Short mmCIF file of C-alpha atoms and ligand atoms in Angstrom, two decimals:
data_model
loop_
_atom_site.label_atom_id
_atom_site.label_comp_id
_atom_site.label_asym_id
_atom_site.label_seq_id
_atom_site.Cartn_x
_atom_site.Cartn_y
_atom_site.Cartn_z
CA UNK A 159 0.00 0.00 0.00
CA UNK A 160 1.41 3.40 -0.91
CA UNK A 161 1.55 6.39 1.41
CA UNK A 162 -1.21 8.31 -0.41
CA UNK A 163 -3.63 5.41 0.14
CA UNK A 164 -2.83 5.00 3.84
CA UNK A 165 -3.34 8.71 4.48
CA UNK A 166 -6.63 9.01 2.59
CA UNK A 167 -9.56 9.42 5.04
CA UNK A 168 -11.92 6.51 5.49
CA UNK A 169 -15.22 6.74 3.56
CA UNK A 170 -16.95 5.19 6.59
CA UNK A 171 -18.90 7.55 8.88
CA UNK A 172 -20.23 6.44 12.28
CA UNK A 173 -23.74 7.80 12.90
CA UNK A 174 -23.00 7.95 16.65
CA UNK A 175 -20.28 9.62 18.72
CA UNK A 176 -17.79 6.89 19.67
CA UNK A 177 -16.52 9.09 22.54
CA UNK A 178 -19.85 10.00 24.20
CA UNK A 179 -21.07 8.57 27.51
CA UNK A 180 -24.31 6.58 27.56
CA UNK A 181 -25.73 3.99 25.19
CA UNK A 182 -25.98 4.71 21.48
CA UNK A 183 -27.35 2.44 18.78
CA UNK A 184 -26.34 3.46 15.27
CA UNK A 185 -24.40 2.46 12.21
CA UNK A 186 -21.13 2.59 10.38
CA UNK A 187 -22.32 4.15 7.13
CA UNK A 188 -20.33 3.35 3.99
CA UNK A 189 -21.40 4.98 0.70
CA UNK A 190 -22.34 2.32 -1.89
CA UNK A 191 -23.63 3.74 -5.16
CA UNK A 192 -25.43 1.06 -7.16
CA UNK A 193 -28.29 0.37 -9.59
CA UNK A 194 -31.06 0.24 -6.95
CA UNK A 195 -29.74 3.15 -4.84
CA UNK A 196 -27.77 5.87 -6.61
CA UNK A 197 -26.58 7.59 -3.44
CA UNK A 198 -27.07 4.56 -1.20
CA UNK A 199 -25.00 3.17 1.66
CA UNK A 200 -24.04 -0.03 3.44
CA UNK A 201 -25.26 0.41 7.06
CA UNK A 202 -23.32 -1.77 9.53
CA UNK A 203 -25.18 -1.85 12.89
CA UNK A 204 -23.13 -0.63 15.85
CA UNK A 205 -23.71 -0.05 19.56
CA UNK A 206 -21.42 1.98 21.80
CA UNK A 207 -21.90 1.81 25.57
CA UNK A 208 -19.61 4.09 27.56
CA UNK A 209 -19.39 5.15 31.17
CA UNK A 210 -16.46 7.23 32.36
CA UNK A 211 -12.78 6.50 31.84
CA UNK A 212 -11.69 2.90 31.50
CA UNK A 213 -10.68 0.21 29.07
CA UNK A 214 -12.35 -0.30 25.69
CA UNK A 215 -13.57 -3.71 24.53
CA UNK A 216 -14.20 -4.14 20.80
CA UNK A 217 -16.66 -7.03 20.25
CA UNK A 218 -17.37 -8.36 16.78
CA UNK A 219 -19.32 -11.16 15.10
CA UNK A 220 -20.21 -11.82 11.48
CA UNK A 221 -16.64 -11.36 10.24
CA UNK A 222 -17.79 -14.31 8.15
CA UNK A 223 -21.46 -13.89 7.28
CA UNK A 224 -22.64 -17.49 7.86
CA UNK A 225 -21.51 -17.85 11.50
CA UNK A 226 -24.20 -17.18 14.08
CA UNK A 227 -23.21 -17.55 17.74
CA UNK A 228 -21.37 -14.21 17.75
CA UNK A 229 -24.15 -12.18 16.11
CA UNK A 230 -26.79 -13.71 18.44
CA UNK A 231 -24.74 -13.06 21.59
CA UNK A 232 -23.85 -9.52 20.47
CA UNK A 233 -27.30 -8.39 19.26
CA UNK A 234 -28.52 -9.61 22.67
CA UNK A 235 -25.73 -7.82 24.57
CA UNK A 236 -26.28 -4.58 22.59
CA UNK A 237 -29.94 -4.38 23.64
CA UNK A 238 -29.36 -5.40 27.28
CA UNK A 239 -26.06 -3.88 28.47
CA UNK A 240 -26.61 -0.63 30.40
CA UNK A 241 -24.11 2.21 30.84
CA UNK A 242 -24.35 1.81 34.62
CA UNK A 243 -23.09 -1.80 34.16
CA UNK A 244 -19.98 -0.51 32.35
CA UNK A 245 -16.75 1.05 33.55
CA UNK A 246 -15.08 2.18 30.32
CA UNK A 247 -16.42 1.50 26.85
CA UNK A 248 -17.89 -1.44 24.92
CA UNK A 249 -18.08 -1.17 21.12
CA UNK A 250 -20.37 -3.88 19.70
CA UNK A 251 -20.55 -4.73 15.99
CA UNK A 252 -22.56 -7.97 15.72
CA UNK A 253 -22.10 -8.33 11.93
CA UNK A 254 -18.77 -6.92 10.82
CA UNK A 255 -19.12 -7.96 7.17
CA UNK A 256 -22.77 -6.86 7.11
CA UNK A 257 -23.39 -7.50 3.38
CA UNK A 258 -22.15 -11.09 3.86
CA UNK A 259 -24.23 -11.49 7.03
CA UNK A 260 -27.49 -10.38 5.37
CA UNK A 261 -26.78 -12.71 2.43
CA UNK A 262 -25.98 -15.63 4.80
CA UNK A 263 -22.67 -16.17 3.05
CA UNK A 264 -19.06 -16.33 4.25
CA UNK A 265 -17.92 -13.61 1.86
CA UNK A 266 -19.54 -10.40 0.69
CA UNK A 267 -22.01 -10.71 -2.21
CA UNK A 268 -20.85 -7.24 -3.35
CA UNK A 269 -17.19 -8.02 -4.02
CA UNK A 270 -16.69 -11.63 -2.83
CA UNK A 271 -14.51 -10.10 -0.10
CA UNK A 272 -13.47 -12.36 2.77
CA UNK A 273 -13.22 -9.90 5.68
CA UNK A 274 -10.63 -12.04 7.44
CA UNK A 275 -8.32 -11.94 4.42
CA UNK A 276 -8.83 -8.21 3.71
CA UNK A 277 -6.71 -6.53 6.41
CA UNK A 278 -5.25 -3.93 6.63
CA UNK A 279 -7.82 -2.92 4.00
CA UNK A 280 -7.85 0.15 1.78
CA UNK A 281 -9.95 3.34 1.99
CA UNK A 282 -10.23 3.26 -1.83
CA UNK A 283 -10.55 -0.54 -2.15
CA UNK A 284 -13.52 -2.89 -2.41
CA UNK A 285 -16.45 -2.53 0.04
CA UNK A 286 -14.93 -5.25 2.22
CA UNK A 287 -11.51 -3.57 2.16
CA UNK A 288 -13.10 -0.23 3.08
CA UNK A 289 -14.76 -1.76 6.17
CA UNK A 290 -11.46 -3.48 7.09
CA UNK A 291 -9.59 -0.17 6.73
CA UNK A 292 -12.00 1.51 9.18
CA UNK A 293 -11.34 -1.23 11.73
CA UNK A 294 -7.59 -1.01 11.09
CA UNK A 295 -7.23 2.75 11.42
CA UNK A 296 -10.11 3.82 13.68
CA UNK A 297 -11.64 1.02 15.80
CA UNK A 298 -8.66 -1.23 16.59
CA UNK A 299 -6.50 1.67 17.85
CA UNK A 300 -9.31 2.55 20.34
CA UNK A 301 -9.43 -0.99 21.78
CA UNK A 302 -7.63 -2.54 24.74
CA UNK A 303 -9.21 -5.95 24.28
CA UNK A 304 -10.68 -7.40 21.08
CA UNK A 305 -13.04 -10.40 20.96
CA UNK A 306 -13.94 -11.60 17.45
CA UNK A 307 -16.51 -14.42 17.34
CA UNK A 308 -16.21 -17.13 14.72
CA UNK A 309 -17.89 -20.47 14.16
CA UNK A 310 -17.58 -23.03 11.40
CA UNK A 311 -20.05 -21.44 8.99
CA UNK A 312 -21.83 -23.56 6.39
CA UNK A 313 -18.84 -25.79 5.57
CA UNK A 314 -17.25 -26.65 8.93
CA UNK A 315 -18.43 -27.71 12.39
CA UNK A 316 -16.26 -27.29 15.51
CA UNK A 317 -15.97 -28.37 19.10
CA UNK A 318 -16.80 -25.17 21.00
CA UNK A 319 -13.57 -23.35 21.82
CA UNK A 320 -12.16 -19.93 22.58
CA UNK A 321 -8.68 -19.32 21.16
CA UNK A 322 -5.65 -17.13 21.00
CA UNK A 323 -2.47 -17.40 18.97
CA UNK A 324 1.11 -18.21 19.85
CA UNK A 325 2.77 -14.74 19.63
CA UNK A 326 6.36 -13.45 19.51
CA UNK A 327 5.57 -11.14 22.48
CA UNK A 328 5.18 -13.62 25.35
CA UNK A 329 3.59 -11.04 27.69
CA UNK A 330 0.91 -10.29 25.08
CA UNK A 331 0.45 -14.03 24.46
CA UNK A 332 0.06 -14.81 28.20
CA UNK A 333 -2.51 -12.02 28.61
CA UNK A 334 -4.49 -13.31 25.63
CA UNK A 335 -4.51 -16.86 27.03
CA UNK A 336 -5.71 -15.50 30.41
CA UNK A 337 -8.77 -14.06 28.65
CA UNK A 338 -9.32 -17.32 26.73
CA UNK A 339 -9.41 -19.10 30.09
CA UNK A 340 -11.82 -16.47 31.48
CA UNK A 341 -14.15 -16.86 28.46
CA UNK A 342 -14.78 -20.38 29.77
CA UNK A 343 -15.66 -22.34 26.64
CA UNK A 344 -15.63 -26.14 27.07
CA UNK A 345 -12.36 -26.11 25.07
CA UNK A 346 -9.53 -23.54 24.85
CA UNK A 347 -7.16 -23.52 21.89
CA UNK A 348 -3.60 -22.47 21.19
CA UNK A 349 -4.43 -21.76 17.59
CA UNK A 350 -2.47 -22.32 14.41
CA UNK A 351 -3.70 -20.60 11.24
CA UNK A 352 -3.50 -22.13 7.76
CA UNK A 353 -2.65 -18.67 6.44
CA UNK A 354 -2.52 -15.65 8.81
CA UNK A 355 -1.95 -13.01 6.10
CA UNK A 356 -4.74 -10.43 5.89
CA UNK A 357 -6.48 -11.56 9.07
CA UNK A 358 -8.19 -9.20 11.53
CA UNK A 359 -6.49 -11.29 14.24
CA UNK A 360 -3.05 -10.47 12.86
CA UNK A 361 -3.90 -6.77 12.49
CA UNK A 362 -4.98 -6.56 16.15
CA UNK A 363 -2.03 -8.59 17.41
CA UNK A 364 0.51 -6.54 15.45
CA UNK A 365 -0.97 -3.43 17.14
CA UNK A 366 -0.19 -5.06 20.51
CA UNK A 367 -3.85 -5.62 21.40
CA UNK A 368 -5.13 -8.45 23.56
CA UNK A 369 -6.98 -10.47 20.93
CA UNK A 370 -9.15 -13.55 21.44
CA UNK A 371 -11.36 -15.38 19.01
CA UNK A 372 -13.66 -18.42 19.00
CA UNK A 373 -14.86 -21.32 16.94
CA UNK A 374 -18.19 -22.29 18.51
CA UNK A 375 -20.10 -24.89 16.54
CA UNK A 376 -20.98 -24.23 12.92
CA UNK A 377 -22.81 -26.05 10.12
CA UNK A 378 -24.50 -22.78 9.17
CA UNK A 379 -26.61 -22.44 12.33
CA UNK A 380 -26.41 -22.13 16.12
CA UNK A 381 -27.72 -24.34 18.93
CA UNK A 382 -29.08 -23.46 22.38
CA UNK A 383 -25.85 -24.75 23.91
CA UNK A 384 -23.51 -22.95 21.50
CA UNK A 385 -25.34 -19.64 22.03
CA UNK A 386 -25.21 -20.10 25.82
CA UNK A 387 -21.42 -20.61 25.57
CA UNK A 388 -21.07 -17.42 23.50
CA UNK A 389 -23.23 -15.28 25.83
CA UNK A 390 -21.51 -16.53 28.98
CA UNK A 391 -18.10 -16.10 27.35
CA UNK A 392 -18.52 -12.45 26.39
CA UNK A 393 -19.90 -11.61 29.83
CA UNK A 394 -16.93 -13.37 31.47
CA UNK A 395 -14.44 -11.50 29.27
CA UNK A 396 -15.98 -8.09 30.11
CA UNK A 397 -15.84 -8.97 33.82
CA UNK A 398 -12.27 -10.30 33.58
CA UNK A 399 -11.03 -6.97 32.17
CA UNK A 400 -13.00 -4.94 34.73
CA UNK A 401 -15.32 -3.26 32.21
CA UNK A 402 -18.34 -5.06 33.71
CA UNK A 403 -18.75 -5.42 37.47
CA UNK A 404 -19.30 -8.80 39.04
CA UNK A 405 -17.57 -12.14 39.36
CA UNK A 406 -16.83 -14.21 36.28
CA UNK A 407 -18.68 -17.53 35.99
CA UNK A 408 -15.66 -19.89 35.92
CA UNK A 409 -15.97 -23.00 33.77
CA UNK A 410 -13.84 -26.10 33.42
CA UNK A 411 -12.02 -26.01 30.07
CA UNK A 412 -9.86 -28.51 28.22
CA UNK A 413 -6.82 -26.84 26.63
CA UNK A 414 -6.00 -27.99 23.11
CA UNK A 415 -3.00 -27.34 20.90
CA UNK A 416 -2.63 -27.45 17.12
CA UNK A 417 1.12 -28.23 17.02
CA UNK A 418 1.71 -28.13 13.25
CA UNK A 419 0.16 -28.52 9.80
CA UNK A 420 -0.40 -32.24 10.36
CA UNK A 421 -3.54 -31.31 12.31
CA UNK A 422 -5.34 -30.54 9.01
CA UNK A 423 -6.61 -33.15 6.53
CA UNK A 424 -7.66 -32.02 3.06
CA UNK A 425 -9.67 -33.93 0.46
CA UNK A 426 -7.76 -34.91 -2.66
CA UNK A 427 -10.87 -36.40 -4.29
CA UNK A 428 -14.43 -35.15 -4.37
CA UNK A 429 -17.44 -37.23 -3.44
CA UNK A 430 -19.69 -38.42 -0.65
CA UNK A 431 -18.01 -38.19 2.74
CA UNK A 432 -18.46 -40.69 5.56
CA UNK A 433 -16.91 -39.55 8.85
CA UNK A 434 -15.87 -42.54 10.98
CA UNK A 435 -15.39 -40.43 14.13
CA UNK A 436 -17.41 -37.61 15.66
CA UNK A 437 -16.34 -34.28 17.14
CA UNK A 438 -14.65 -34.87 20.49
CA UNK A 439 -13.65 -38.49 19.66
CA UNK A 440 -10.04 -39.57 20.17
CA UNK A 441 -8.19 -40.65 17.02
CA UNK A 442 -4.85 -42.42 16.68
CA UNK A 443 -2.14 -41.58 14.16
CA UNK A 444 -2.68 -43.41 10.89
CA UNK A 445 -6.28 -44.41 11.62
CA UNK A 446 -8.94 -43.91 8.94
CA UNK A 447 -11.08 -40.96 9.99
CA UNK A 448 -13.17 -40.57 6.83
CA UNK A 449 -14.01 -42.23 3.54
CA UNK A 450 -14.86 -40.37 0.36
CA UNK A 451 -17.02 -42.38 -2.01
CA UNK A 452 -16.86 -41.61 -5.72
CA UNK A 453 -20.45 -40.95 -6.74
CA UNK A 454 -20.25 -41.47 -10.49
CA UNK A 455 -20.61 -45.28 -10.22
CA UNK A 456 -21.20 -48.09 -7.75
CA UNK A 457 -18.59 -50.70 -6.94
CA UNK A 458 -15.63 -48.29 -6.58
CA UNK A 459 -13.58 -48.32 -3.38
CA UNK A 460 -13.79 -45.14 -1.32
CA UNK A 461 -10.72 -42.91 -0.91
CA UNK A 462 -9.56 -43.04 2.70
CA UNK A 463 -8.40 -40.13 4.84
CA UNK A 464 -5.86 -41.11 7.48
CA UNK A 465 -5.06 -39.10 10.61
CA UNK A 466 -1.57 -37.64 10.27
CA UNK A 467 -1.40 -37.31 14.06
CA UNK A 468 -3.21 -38.61 17.12
CA UNK A 469 -5.53 -36.37 19.12
CA UNK A 470 -9.14 -35.20 19.40
CA UNK A 471 -11.37 -34.55 16.38
CA UNK A 472 -11.90 -30.79 16.76
CA UNK A 473 -13.44 -29.80 13.43
CA UNK A 474 -15.09 -31.58 10.54
CA UNK A 475 -16.40 -30.77 7.11
CA UNK A 476 -20.12 -30.20 6.50
CA UNK A 477 -22.36 -30.89 4.57
CA UNK A 478 -22.37 -34.36 2.98
CA UNK A 479 -20.39 -33.85 -0.25
CA UNK A 480 -16.77 -32.73 -0.48
CA UNK A 481 -14.69 -31.21 -3.26
CA UNK A 482 -10.94 -31.69 -3.82
CA UNK A 483 -9.13 -29.26 -1.52
CA UNK A 484 -11.86 -29.06 1.14
CA UNK A 485 -10.67 -29.19 4.74
CA UNK A 486 -12.13 -32.49 5.95
CA UNK A 487 -10.92 -32.52 9.54
CA UNK A 488 -8.86 -30.82 12.20
CA UNK A 489 -7.23 -32.80 14.98
CA UNK A 490 -5.94 -31.11 18.10
CA UNK A 491 -3.92 -32.43 21.02
CA UNK A 492 -5.03 -32.17 24.66
CA UNK A 493 -2.48 -30.27 26.77
CA1 LIG B 776 -14.88 -17.97 10.50
#
């Protein structure tokens, strides 16, 4: 990115004052001129709850538009959290990639932008890059702690976990893992990314922020249990950093580690997938964890997927058919 681009002002305008005390429900308004609305806008819902001087928590869901625990927990928090419950500031954006969220898709229907591959963004880029740029240059710098909710979306399902990354700054890493523990999901992950370039996570971490994320369920929906985990988790995090009063609701959690790339299995053939183990099951190295049946004829042997390491099945592909290259499974190790 050249200097001119980085210094150009963001086209995004908040309709509320991010610095004002009280509760404000509004939008991040991004001009979007198009066939059905010449001078139209993308309106990303936003709530700011502030009371006095204190830390700022930036809470986001819908970074990917087909993941629902975060948006449910955050729309609920936005309508229920009162300024008198807050010491500091809570910025809530339940559906960060709002066009993707309203379309029920991972990426934006406007530009096919994947928000979590669009950072640091560009003020003169695609719609997704323009939203990312506003987070990069305006919202992230305001934050002390950042919680970004993810789930598996329509093509993955996960054991419910809260996660942070292994970081070069060990103080920052330890603080992030403390908040993962406070979140209190049934599982807590030391997370390895397939490709960390362009991620919101990386942008926040490189700014020195305490950043935690989740993978809570998936399969394109949410369950009563997964939503309960998300709601309890965000409340615990706000209490752990002193923004909300009250004691956290401590939960037992099983720490998991993704030690290297062997935790991922990818399909090399397309077809009908049969998982031989379920989420949470223990698998041994070399065991067959899935079969992929060719569907063009009967009588053909299925292609087998073998575990490259032993551990716990932590994520699996959904729905029933796979394509070459799909992530079929993730195995993590209990620590
Ligand atoms: Ca996601």
